Short mmCIF file of C-alpha atoms in Angstrom, two decimals:
data_model
loop_
_atom_site.label_atom_id
_atom_site.label_comp_id
_atom_site.label_asym_id
_atom_site.label_seq_id
_atom_site.Cartn_x
_atom_site.Cartn_y
_atom_site.Cartn_z
CA MET A 1268 -28.53 -8.50 -75.53
CA HIS A 1269 -30.28 -11.10 -73.43
CA PRO A 1270 -34.10 -10.63 -73.35
CA SER A 1271 -34.25 -10.25 -69.54
CA ARG A 1272 -31.57 -7.54 -69.61
CA MET A 1273 -33.42 -5.79 -72.44
CA ARG A 1274 -36.64 -5.81 -70.36
CA ARG A 1275 -34.77 -4.30 -67.38
CA GLU A 1276 -33.27 -1.58 -69.60
CA LEU A 1277 -36.62 -0.72 -71.15
CA ALA A 1278 -38.27 -0.61 -67.73
CA THR A 1279 -36.05 2.33 -66.77
CA TRP A 1280 -37.57 4.51 -69.51
CA GLY A 1281 -40.97 6.13 -69.29
CA LEU A 1282 -43.18 9.02 -70.34
CA ALA A 1283 -44.28 11.99 -68.29
CA VAL A 1284 -46.96 14.56 -69.11
CA VAL A 1285 -46.49 18.17 -68.05
CA ARG A 1286 -49.38 19.70 -66.10
CA GLY A 1287 -49.54 23.36 -65.20
CA ARG A 1288 -47.46 26.41 -66.07
CA SER A 1289 -44.57 26.29 -63.60
CA MET A 1290 -42.00 25.30 -66.24
CA ARG A 1291 -42.97 27.84 -68.92
CA PRO A 1292 -41.45 28.90 -71.24
CA THR A 1293 -39.33 25.70 -71.38
CA LEU A 1294 -42.27 23.31 -71.14
CA ARG A 1295 -46.00 23.78 -71.61
CA ASP A 1296 -49.06 22.08 -70.21
CA GLY A 1297 -49.60 18.85 -72.16
CA ASP A 1298 -46.00 18.35 -73.32
CA ARG A 1299 -44.93 14.69 -73.35
CA LEU A 1300 -41.45 13.89 -72.06
CA LEU A 1301 -39.20 10.85 -72.35
CA VAL A 1302 -37.71 10.23 -68.89
CA ARG A 1303 -35.10 7.87 -67.47
CA HIS A 1304 -35.89 6.43 -64.04
CA GLY A 1305 -32.90 5.92 -61.79
CA ALA A 1306 -30.61 8.24 -63.80
CA ALA A 1307 -28.32 10.52 -61.80
CA PRO A 1308 -29.31 14.17 -62.29
CA ARG A 1309 -26.81 16.94 -62.91
CA PRO A 1310 -27.32 20.62 -62.17
CA GLY A 1311 -29.47 22.12 -64.93
CA ASP A 1312 -31.30 18.86 -65.75
CA LEU A 1313 -35.07 18.73 -65.79
CA VAL A 1314 -36.24 16.11 -63.31
CA VAL A 1315 -39.45 14.45 -62.21
CA VAL A 1316 -39.81 14.81 -58.44
CA ARG A 1317 -42.27 13.95 -55.72
CA LEU A 1318 -42.97 17.11 -53.72
CA PRO A 1319 -43.62 16.87 -49.95
CA ASP A 1320 -47.41 17.03 -50.51
CA GLY A 1321 -47.19 13.96 -52.78
CA VAL A 1322 -47.62 15.82 -56.07
CA VAL A 1323 -45.34 14.54 -58.85
CA ALA A 1324 -43.95 17.42 -60.92
CA VAL A 1325 -41.26 18.40 -63.40
CA LYS A 1326 -38.68 20.86 -62.05
CA ARG A 1327 -35.13 22.00 -62.80
CA ALA A 1328 -32.41 20.49 -60.59
CA THR A 1329 -30.15 23.40 -59.72
CA MET A 1330 -27.76 21.99 -57.08
CA ARG A 1331 -27.10 19.01 -54.86
CA ARG A 1332 -27.30 19.93 -51.18
CA ASP A 1333 -27.23 18.12 -47.87
CA GLY A 1334 -30.61 16.47 -47.68
CA GLY A 1335 -31.22 16.23 -51.44
CA TRP A 1336 -31.65 18.29 -54.58
CA TRP A 1337 -32.59 21.94 -54.76
CA VAL A 1338 -35.18 22.19 -57.56
CA GLU A 1339 -36.70 25.25 -59.13
CA ARG A 1340 -39.46 26.21 -61.52
CA ASP A 1341 -38.72 28.17 -64.70
CA ASN A 1342 -41.80 30.38 -64.26
CA PRO A 1343 -41.43 32.46 -61.08
CA ASP A 1344 -45.15 33.30 -61.04
CA GLU A 1345 -46.48 29.72 -60.96
CA GLY A 1346 -46.04 26.55 -58.98
CA VAL A 1347 -43.97 25.29 -56.07
CA ASP A 1348 -40.24 24.64 -55.81
CA SER A 1349 -37.47 24.33 -53.23
CA TRP A 1350 -37.86 27.98 -52.25
CA GLN A 1351 -41.15 26.94 -50.63
CA VAL A 1352 -40.48 23.32 -49.59
CA GLY A 1353 -36.70 22.98 -49.23
CA ALA A 1354 -34.43 20.39 -50.79
CA ILE A 1355 -36.07 17.32 -52.32
CA PRO A 1356 -34.68 14.06 -50.87
CA GLU A 1357 -32.70 11.95 -53.33
CA ALA A 1358 -35.33 9.17 -53.08
CA ASP A 1359 -37.99 11.63 -54.31
CA VAL A 1360 -36.08 12.50 -57.48
CA LEU A 1361 -37.87 9.92 -59.62
CA ALA A 1362 -36.48 10.45 -63.12
CA VAL A 1363 -34.39 12.68 -65.37
CA VAL A 1364 -36.00 14.20 -68.46
CA ARG A 1365 -34.14 13.21 -71.63
CA LEU A 1366 -36.27 14.90 -74.30
CA ARG A 1367 -39.65 16.28 -75.23
CA VAL A 1368 -41.39 13.85 -77.56
CA TRP A 1369 -44.59 15.84 -78.13
CA PRO A 1370 -45.16 18.27 -79.66
CA LEU A 1371 -42.34 17.68 -82.07
CA ARG A 1372 -42.05 21.36 -82.96
CA ARG A 1373 -43.58 24.58 -81.77
CA PRO A 1374 -44.46 27.52 -83.98
CA GLY A 1375 -42.22 30.53 -83.51
#
């Protein structure tokens, strides 16, 4: 692979850190995630989104709708999702989560 192409490929990958409790029990505060910028989400994927107030958060993409993606939280008692703010525009779906890199394992 040509070095410039390799740099472009690597630039599409990144890390995200979970903050808050809205995605419990799936994710916990402090989890580190490997994400792919520019990847096309599918229903059920965890995605990094920019909410209307500018906050960047991890949510679950549940369906594609006119006007963007409907995203939800896994913890109904915490956080904000499309039930409060509506569909998230495609341009504000920043990345798709590929895997949790830290912690490697959880007890229990």
